[in-house]
Coordinates of C-alpha atoms and ligand atoms in Angstrom, one line a residue:
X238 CA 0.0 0.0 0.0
X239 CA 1.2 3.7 -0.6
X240 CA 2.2 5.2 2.9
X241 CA 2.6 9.3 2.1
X242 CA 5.2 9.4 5.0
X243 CA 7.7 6.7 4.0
X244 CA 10.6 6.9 5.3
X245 CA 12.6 6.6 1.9
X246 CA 11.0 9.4 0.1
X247 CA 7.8 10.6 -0.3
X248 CA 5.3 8.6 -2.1
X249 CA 4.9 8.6 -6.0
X250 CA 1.2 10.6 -5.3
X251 CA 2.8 13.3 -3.5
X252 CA 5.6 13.6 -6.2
X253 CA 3.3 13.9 -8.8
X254 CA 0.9 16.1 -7.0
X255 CA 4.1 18.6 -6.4
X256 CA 5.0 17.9 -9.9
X257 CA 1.4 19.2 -11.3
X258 CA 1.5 22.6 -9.3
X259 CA 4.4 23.6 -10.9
X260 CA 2.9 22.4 -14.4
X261 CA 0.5 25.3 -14.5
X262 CA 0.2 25.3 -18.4
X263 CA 0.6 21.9 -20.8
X264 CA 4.3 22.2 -22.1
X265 CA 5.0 23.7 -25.8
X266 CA 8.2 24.2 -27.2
X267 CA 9.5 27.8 -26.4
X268 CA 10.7 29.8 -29.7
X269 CA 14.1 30.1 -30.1
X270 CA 16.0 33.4 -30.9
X271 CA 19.4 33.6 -31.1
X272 CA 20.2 29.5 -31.1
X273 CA 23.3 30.2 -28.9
X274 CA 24.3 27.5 -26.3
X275 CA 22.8 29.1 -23.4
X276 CA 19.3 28.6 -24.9
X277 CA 19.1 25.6 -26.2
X278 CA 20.3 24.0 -22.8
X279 CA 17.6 26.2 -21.0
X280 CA 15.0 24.9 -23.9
X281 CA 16.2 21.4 -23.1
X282 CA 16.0 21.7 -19.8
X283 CA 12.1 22.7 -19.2
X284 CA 11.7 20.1 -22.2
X285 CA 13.2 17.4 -19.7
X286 CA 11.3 19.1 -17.1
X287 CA 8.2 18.6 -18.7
X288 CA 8.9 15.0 -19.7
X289 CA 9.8 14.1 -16.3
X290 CA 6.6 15.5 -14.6
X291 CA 4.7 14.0 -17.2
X292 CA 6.0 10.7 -17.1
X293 CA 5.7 11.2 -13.3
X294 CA 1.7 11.6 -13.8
X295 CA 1.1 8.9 -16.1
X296 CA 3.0 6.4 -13.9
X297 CA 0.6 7.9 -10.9
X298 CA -2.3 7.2 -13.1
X299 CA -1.1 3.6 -14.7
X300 CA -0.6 2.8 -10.9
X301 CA -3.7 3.5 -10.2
X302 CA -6.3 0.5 -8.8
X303 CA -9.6 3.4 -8.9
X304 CA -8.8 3.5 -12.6
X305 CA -10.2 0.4 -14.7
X306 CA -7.9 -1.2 -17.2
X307 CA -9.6 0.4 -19.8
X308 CA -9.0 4.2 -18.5
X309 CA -5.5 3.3 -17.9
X310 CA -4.7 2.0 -21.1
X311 CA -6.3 4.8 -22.7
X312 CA -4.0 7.8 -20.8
X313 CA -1.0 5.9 -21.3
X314 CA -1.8 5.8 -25.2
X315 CA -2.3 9.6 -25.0
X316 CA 1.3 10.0 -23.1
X317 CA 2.9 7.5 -26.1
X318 CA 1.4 9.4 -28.8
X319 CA 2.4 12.7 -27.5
X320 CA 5.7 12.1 -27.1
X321 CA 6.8 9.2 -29.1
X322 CA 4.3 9.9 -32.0
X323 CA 5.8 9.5 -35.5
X324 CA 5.1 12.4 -37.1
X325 CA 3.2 14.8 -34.1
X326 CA 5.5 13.1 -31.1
X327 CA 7.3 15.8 -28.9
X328 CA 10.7 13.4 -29.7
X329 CA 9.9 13.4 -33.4
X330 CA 9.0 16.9 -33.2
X331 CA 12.5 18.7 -32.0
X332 CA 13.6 18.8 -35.4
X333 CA 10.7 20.4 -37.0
X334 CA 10.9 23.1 -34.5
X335 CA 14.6 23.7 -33.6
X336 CA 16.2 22.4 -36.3
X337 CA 14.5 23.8 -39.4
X338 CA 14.2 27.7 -38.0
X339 CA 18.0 27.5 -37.1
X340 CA 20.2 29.7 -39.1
X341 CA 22.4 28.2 -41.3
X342 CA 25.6 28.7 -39.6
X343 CA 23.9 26.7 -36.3
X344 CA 22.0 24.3 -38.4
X345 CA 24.9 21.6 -38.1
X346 CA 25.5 22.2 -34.1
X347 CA 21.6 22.6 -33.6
X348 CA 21.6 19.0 -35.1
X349 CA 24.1 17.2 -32.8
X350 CA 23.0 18.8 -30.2
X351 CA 19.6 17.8 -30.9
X352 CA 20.3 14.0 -31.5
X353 CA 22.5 14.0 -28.2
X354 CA 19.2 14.8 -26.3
X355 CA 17.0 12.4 -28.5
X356 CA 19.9 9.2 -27.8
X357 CA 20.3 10.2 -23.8
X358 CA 16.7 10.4 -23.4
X359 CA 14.8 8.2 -26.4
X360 CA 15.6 4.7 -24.8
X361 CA 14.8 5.5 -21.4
X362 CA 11.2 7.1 -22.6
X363 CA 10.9 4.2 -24.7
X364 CA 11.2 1.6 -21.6
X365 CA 9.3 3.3 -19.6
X366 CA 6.4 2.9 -21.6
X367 CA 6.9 -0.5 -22.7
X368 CA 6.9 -1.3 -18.8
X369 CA 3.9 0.6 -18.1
X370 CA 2.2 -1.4 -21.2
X371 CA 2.2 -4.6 -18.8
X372 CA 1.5 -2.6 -15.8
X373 CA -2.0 -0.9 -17.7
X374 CA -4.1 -3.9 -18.5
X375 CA -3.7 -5.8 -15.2
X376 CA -6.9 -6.1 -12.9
X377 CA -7.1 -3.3 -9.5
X378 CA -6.3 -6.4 -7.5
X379 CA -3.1 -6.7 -9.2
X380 CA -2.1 -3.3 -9.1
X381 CA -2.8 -3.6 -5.3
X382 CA -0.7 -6.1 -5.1
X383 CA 2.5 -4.6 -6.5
X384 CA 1.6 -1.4 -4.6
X385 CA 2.9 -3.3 -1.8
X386 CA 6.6 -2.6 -2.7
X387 CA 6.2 0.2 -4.3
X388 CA 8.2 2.8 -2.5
X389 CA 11.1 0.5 -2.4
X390 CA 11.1 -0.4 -5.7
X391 CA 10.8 3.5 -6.8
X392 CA 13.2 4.8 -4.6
X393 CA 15.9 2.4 -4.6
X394 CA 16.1 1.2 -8.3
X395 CA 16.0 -1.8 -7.3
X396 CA 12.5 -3.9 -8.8
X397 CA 12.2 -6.8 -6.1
X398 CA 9.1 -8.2 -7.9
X399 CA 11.3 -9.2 -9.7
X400 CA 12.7 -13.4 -9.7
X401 CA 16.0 -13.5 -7.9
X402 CA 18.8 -15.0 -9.4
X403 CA 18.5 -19.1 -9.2
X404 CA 21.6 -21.0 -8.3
X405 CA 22.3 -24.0 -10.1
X406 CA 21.6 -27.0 -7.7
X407 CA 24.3 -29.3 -7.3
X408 CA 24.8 -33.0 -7.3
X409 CA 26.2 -35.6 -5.5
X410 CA 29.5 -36.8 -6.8
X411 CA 28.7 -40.5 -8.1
X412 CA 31.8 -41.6 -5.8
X413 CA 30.1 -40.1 -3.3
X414 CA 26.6 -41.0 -3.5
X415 CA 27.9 -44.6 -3.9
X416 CA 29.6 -44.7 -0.7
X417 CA 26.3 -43.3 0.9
X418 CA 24.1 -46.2 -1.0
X419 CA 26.8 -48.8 0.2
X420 CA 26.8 -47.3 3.8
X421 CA 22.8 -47.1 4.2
X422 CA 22.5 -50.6 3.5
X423 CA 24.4 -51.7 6.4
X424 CA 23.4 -48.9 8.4
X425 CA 19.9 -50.6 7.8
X426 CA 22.0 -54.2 9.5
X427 CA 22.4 -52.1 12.6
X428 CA 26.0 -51.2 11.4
X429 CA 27.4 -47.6 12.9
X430 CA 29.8 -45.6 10.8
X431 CA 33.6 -45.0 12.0
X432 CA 36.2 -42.8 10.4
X433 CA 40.1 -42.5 10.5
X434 CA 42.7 -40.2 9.5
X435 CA 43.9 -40.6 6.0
X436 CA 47.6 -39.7 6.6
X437 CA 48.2 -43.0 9.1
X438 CA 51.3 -44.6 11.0
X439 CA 53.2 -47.6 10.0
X440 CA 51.6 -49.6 13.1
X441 CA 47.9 -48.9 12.1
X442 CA 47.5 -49.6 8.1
X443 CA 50.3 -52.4 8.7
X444 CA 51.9 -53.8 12.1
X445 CA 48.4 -54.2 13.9
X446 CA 46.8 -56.0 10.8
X447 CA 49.0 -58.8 10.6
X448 CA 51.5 -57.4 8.2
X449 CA 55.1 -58.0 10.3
X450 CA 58.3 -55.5 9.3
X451 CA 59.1 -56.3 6.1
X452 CA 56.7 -59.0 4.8
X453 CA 56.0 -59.3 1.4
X454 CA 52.3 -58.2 1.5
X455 CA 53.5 -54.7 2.2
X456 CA 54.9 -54.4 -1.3
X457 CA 51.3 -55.1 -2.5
X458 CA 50.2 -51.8 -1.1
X459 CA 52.7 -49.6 -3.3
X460 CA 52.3 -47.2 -0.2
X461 CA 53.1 -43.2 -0.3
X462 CA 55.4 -42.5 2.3
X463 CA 55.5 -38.9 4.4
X464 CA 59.0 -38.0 3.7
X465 CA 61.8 -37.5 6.6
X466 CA 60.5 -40.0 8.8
X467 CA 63.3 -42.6 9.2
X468 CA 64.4 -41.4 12.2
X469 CA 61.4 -42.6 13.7
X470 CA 61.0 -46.1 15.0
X471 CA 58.8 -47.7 12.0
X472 CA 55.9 -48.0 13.8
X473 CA 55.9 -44.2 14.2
X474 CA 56.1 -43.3 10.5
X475 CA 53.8 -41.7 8.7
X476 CA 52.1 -42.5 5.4
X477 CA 48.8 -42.2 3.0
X478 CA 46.9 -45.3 4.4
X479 CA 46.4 -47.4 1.6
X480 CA 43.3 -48.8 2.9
X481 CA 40.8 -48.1 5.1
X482 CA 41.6 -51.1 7.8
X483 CA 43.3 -49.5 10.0
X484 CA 40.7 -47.9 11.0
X485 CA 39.4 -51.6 12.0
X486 CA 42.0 -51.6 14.9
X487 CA 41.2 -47.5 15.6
X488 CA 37.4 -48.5 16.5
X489 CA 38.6 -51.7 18.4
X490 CA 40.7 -49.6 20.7
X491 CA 38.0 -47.2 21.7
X492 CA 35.0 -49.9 21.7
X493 CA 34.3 -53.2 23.8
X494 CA 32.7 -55.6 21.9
X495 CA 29.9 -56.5 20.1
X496 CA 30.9 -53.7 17.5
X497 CA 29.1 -53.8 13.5
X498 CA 30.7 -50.7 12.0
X499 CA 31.0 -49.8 8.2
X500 CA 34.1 -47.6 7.6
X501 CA 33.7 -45.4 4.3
X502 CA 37.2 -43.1 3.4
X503 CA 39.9 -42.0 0.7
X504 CA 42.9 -44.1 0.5
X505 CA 45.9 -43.6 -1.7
X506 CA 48.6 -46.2 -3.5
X507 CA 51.3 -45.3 -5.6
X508 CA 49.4 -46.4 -8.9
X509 CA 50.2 -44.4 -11.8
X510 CA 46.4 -42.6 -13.7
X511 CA 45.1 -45.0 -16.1
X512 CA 41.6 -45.3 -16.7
X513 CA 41.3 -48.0 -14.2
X514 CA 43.5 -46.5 -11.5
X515 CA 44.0 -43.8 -9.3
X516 CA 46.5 -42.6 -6.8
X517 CA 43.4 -41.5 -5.2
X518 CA 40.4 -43.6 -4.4
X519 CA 37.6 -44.6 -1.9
X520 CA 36.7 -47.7 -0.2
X521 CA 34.1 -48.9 2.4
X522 CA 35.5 -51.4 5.2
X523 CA 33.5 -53.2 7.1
X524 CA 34.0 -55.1 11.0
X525 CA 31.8 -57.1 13.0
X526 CA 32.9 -58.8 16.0
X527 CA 31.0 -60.4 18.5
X528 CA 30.5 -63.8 20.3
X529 CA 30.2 -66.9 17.7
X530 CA 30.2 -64.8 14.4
X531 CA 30.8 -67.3 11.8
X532 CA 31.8 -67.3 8.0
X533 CA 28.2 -68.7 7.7
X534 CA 27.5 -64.7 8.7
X535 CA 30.0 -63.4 6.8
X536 CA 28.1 -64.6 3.6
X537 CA 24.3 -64.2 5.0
X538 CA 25.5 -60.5 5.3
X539 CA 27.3 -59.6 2.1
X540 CA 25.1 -61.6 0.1
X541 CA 21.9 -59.6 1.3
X542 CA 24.1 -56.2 1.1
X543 CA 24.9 -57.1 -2.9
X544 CA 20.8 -58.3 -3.5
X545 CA 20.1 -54.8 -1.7
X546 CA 22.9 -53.0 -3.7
X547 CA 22.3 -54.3 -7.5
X548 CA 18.7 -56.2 -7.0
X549 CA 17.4 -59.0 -5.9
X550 CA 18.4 -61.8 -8.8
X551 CA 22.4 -61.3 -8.1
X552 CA 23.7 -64.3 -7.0
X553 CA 27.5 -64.0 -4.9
X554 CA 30.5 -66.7 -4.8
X555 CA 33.5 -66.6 -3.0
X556 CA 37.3 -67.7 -3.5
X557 CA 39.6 -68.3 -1.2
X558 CA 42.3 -65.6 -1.1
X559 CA 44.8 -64.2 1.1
X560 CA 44.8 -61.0 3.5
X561 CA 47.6 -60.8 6.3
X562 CA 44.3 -59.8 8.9
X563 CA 42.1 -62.1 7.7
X564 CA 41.7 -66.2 8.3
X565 CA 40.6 -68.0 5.9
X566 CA 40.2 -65.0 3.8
X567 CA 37.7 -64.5 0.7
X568 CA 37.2 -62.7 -2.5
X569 CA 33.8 -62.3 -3.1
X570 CA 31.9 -62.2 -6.6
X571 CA 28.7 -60.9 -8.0
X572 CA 26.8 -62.2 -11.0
X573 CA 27.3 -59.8 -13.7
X574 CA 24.4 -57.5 -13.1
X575 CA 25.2 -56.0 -16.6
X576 CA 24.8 -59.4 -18.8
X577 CA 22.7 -61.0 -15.9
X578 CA 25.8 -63.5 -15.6
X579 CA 25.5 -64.4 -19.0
X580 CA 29.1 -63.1 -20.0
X581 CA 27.5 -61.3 -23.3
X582 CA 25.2 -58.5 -24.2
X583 CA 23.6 -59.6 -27.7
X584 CA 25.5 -60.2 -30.3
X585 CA 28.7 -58.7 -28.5
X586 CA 30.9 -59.9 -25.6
X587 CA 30.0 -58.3 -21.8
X588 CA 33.4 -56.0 -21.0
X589 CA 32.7 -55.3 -17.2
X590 CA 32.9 -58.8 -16.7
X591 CA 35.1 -59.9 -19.1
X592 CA 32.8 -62.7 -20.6
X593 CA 32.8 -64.6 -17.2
X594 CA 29.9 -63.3 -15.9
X595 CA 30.9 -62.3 -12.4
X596 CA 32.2 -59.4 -11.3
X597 CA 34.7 -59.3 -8.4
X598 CA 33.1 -56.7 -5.6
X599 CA 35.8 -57.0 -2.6
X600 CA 37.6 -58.9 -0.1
X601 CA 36.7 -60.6 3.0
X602 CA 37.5 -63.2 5.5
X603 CA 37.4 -63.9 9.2
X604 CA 39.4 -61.9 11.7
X605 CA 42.6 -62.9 12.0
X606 CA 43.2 -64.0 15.9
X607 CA 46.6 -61.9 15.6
X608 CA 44.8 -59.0 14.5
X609 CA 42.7 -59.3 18.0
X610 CA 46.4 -59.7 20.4
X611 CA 46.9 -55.8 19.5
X612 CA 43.1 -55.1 21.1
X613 CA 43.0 -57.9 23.3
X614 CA 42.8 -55.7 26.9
X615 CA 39.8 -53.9 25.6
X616 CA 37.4 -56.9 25.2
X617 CA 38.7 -58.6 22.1
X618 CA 39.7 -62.0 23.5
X619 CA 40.2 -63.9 20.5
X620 CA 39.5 -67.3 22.3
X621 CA 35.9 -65.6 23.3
X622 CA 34.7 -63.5 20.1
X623 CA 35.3 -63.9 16.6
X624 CA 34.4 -61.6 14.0
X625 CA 34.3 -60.7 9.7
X626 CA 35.7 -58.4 7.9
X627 CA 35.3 -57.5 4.4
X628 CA 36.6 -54.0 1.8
X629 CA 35.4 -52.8 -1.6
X630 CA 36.4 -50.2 -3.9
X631 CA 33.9 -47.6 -3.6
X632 CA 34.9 -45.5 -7.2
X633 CA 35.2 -49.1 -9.2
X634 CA 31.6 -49.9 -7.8
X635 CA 30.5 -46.5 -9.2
X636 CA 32.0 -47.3 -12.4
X637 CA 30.4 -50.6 -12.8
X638 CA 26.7 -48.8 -11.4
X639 CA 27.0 -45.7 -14.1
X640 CA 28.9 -47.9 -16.8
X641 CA 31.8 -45.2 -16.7
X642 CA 34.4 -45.9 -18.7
X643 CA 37.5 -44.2 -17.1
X644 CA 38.4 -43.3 -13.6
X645 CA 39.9 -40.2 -14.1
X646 CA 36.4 -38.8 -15.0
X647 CA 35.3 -38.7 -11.2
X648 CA 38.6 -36.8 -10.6
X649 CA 38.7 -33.8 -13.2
X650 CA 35.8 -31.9 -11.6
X651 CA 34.7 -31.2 -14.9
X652 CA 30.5 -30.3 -14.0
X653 CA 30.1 -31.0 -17.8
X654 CA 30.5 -34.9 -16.8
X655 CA 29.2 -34.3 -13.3
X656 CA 25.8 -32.5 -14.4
X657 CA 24.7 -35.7 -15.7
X658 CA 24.3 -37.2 -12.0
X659 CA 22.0 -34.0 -11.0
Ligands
DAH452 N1 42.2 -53.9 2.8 C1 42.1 -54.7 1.7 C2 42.6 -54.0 0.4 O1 42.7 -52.8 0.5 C3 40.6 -55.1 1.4 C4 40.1 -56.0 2.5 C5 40.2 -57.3 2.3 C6 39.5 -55.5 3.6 C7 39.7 -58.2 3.3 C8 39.1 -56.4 4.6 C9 39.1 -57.7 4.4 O2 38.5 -55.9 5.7 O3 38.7 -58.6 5.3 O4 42.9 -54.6 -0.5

């Protein structure tokens, strides 16, 4: 609504109203005499005068929710014809009036200065009434309705009826959103989620997981080392964990048993960029311990974790494999849910599987009694609880989910290939 006492300014009515007194008689161009500088920038002066009360009237009137549509269309024709007008327009007619009667030594300077006023002024006239053509034809209730802001819009310049700028929504990165599918699954198992630091000591992402100084597993790891550390004892030095175990042996420390936790996290391996490896990737770990876990749950769990992960008609296998914290220790496989285990798609072979029609997801086994020793005081008696453990890759299970091609495409932060997961 219009308040007359704003405290911006006064109100558009009051304006115009002050506007009108001083417009005692309807504007006519004034007759030039001598054509010197002086006068035409007093003629064009009360000509922008007059245009600015005028416009100042007409926007009173288009505003106006008394008028009908009808009455306000109908004055703001009147204002367009009489100064935009083709022929009679007080625009079009500057040059009949000023221009023609100049003498001829003024003629040319008459004319710039003459089409400097028609380009500073034109546009803006023009906009003005192309704004107030949307404003005239809407209903009193409309108008009413914009009344609400319109002090602030007047005074400050700034129109906020208009929409605000809209901010792209982002997505989740598909490595991400993964790991969150992965996690949910077991958080629905009654699993908790632990975390660990991802620059790690010697004793944590090897000693306490079975891996003794210097055994050969360690090369398997192709780990990044912190550099100046050998003056440490091993144990002490730091490096990029290049798994997410250790955090296995983190969570044992702090918690008695039973303990179901899933352990999502960035890892790192020195593994040169291919499209198939990173020196930067995610996995998800996962621990349960308590009395009289057996392999028998071990494969209950993960079986019903893939079905809930890749639908219900994947079928899992396991082979036995070797993990320094694991006894016996697994890998598990999943039927190809690309080919449906079939190891082809048509007429053409099935890549993700390579023809076999399983896919291997991660590795498992039974905790390894050793692995227990390092925890033993806190609960984890390894001739009184037993426990599984299993890992995956969290980025290769994203590529086999969005049939991505190459790695590196979840590392390049390039929204052109990230858009598509919005
Ligand atoms: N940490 C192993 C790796 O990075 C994966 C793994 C295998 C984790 C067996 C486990 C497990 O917890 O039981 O290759």
């Amino acid at each position: 609504m219009q308040s007359g006492g704003s405290c911006i300014g006064p109100s558009r009515k009051r304006r115009a109203q002050d506007d009108k007194r001083a417009l005692i008689v309807a504007y006519t161009f004034p007759k030039l005499t001598d054509y010197s500088d002086r006068e035409l920038a007093e003629a064009v002066e009360q000509f922008r005068l007059a245009l600015k009360t005028e416009s100042s009237e007409i926007d009173q009137e288009v505003y106006d929710p008394a008028l009908t549509p009808a009455v306000r269309q109908d004055l703001l024709k009147k204002f367009r014809d009489r100064w935009l007008g083709r022929k009679s327009g007080l625009f079009g007619q500057l040059n009949n009036l000023w221009l023609k009667n100049a003498p001829p030594d003024r003629k040319k300077h008459v004319g710039q200065f003459i089409n400097q006023v028609k380009q500073a002024d034109l546009p803006q006239v023009e906009q003005f009434v192309e704004e107030r053509d949307l404003i005239a034809p809407q209903s009193s209730d409309a108008i009413r309705s914009l009344q609400v802001f319109d002090d602030v819009t007047t005074e400050s310049g700034v129109d906020i009826t208009l929409p605000g700028i809209r901010r792209p929504i982002g997505a989740e990165h598909p490595v991400i959103k993964t790991m969150h599918e992965i996690v949910s699954v077991f958080q629905k198992l009654g699993y908790s989620v632990a975390e660990g630091p991802v620059v790690e000591t010697d004793y944590y992402n090897f000693e306490a997981l079975n891996f003794p100084p210097n055994h050969p597993a360690r090369d398997t790891q192709d780990t990044l080392f912190i550099a100046g550390q050998q003056a440490k004892p091993q144990r002490e030095r730091l490096l990029l964990r290049t798994h997410t175990s250790p955090v296995q042996i983190r969570t044992m420390e702090k918690m008695h048993p039973p303990l179901r936790i899933v352990i999502p996290g960035q890892v790192h391996r020195n593994d040169p960029p291919d499209a198939s490896h990173s020196p930067m990737f995610h996995q998800i770990e996962g621990l349960a311990v308590d009395t009289n876990i057996t392999f028998g749950d071990l494969k209950g769990t993960l079986d019903h974790a893939m079905k809930a992960l890749f639908g219900s008609s994947v079928k899992t296998h396991f082979r036995p494999s070797f993990f320094p914290f694991t006894e016996p220790s697994a890998e598990m496989f999943v039927s190809c849910f690309i080919c449906g285990g079939s190891g082809r798609r048509g007429a053409e072979p099935c890549r993700p599987c390579k023809q076999t029609g399983w896919i291997e997801i991660l590795g498992c086994g039974m905790v390894d009694p050793n692995v227990f020793e390092f925890v033993k005081e806190n609960g984890y008696d390894p001739k009184k609880i037993s426990g599984f453990a299993f890992g995956m890759g969290a980025d290769r299970i994203a590529l086999l989910k969005y049939g991505v091609d190459d790695i590196q495409l979840f590392f390049q932060g390039d929204v052109r290939f990230l858009g598509q997961f919005s």
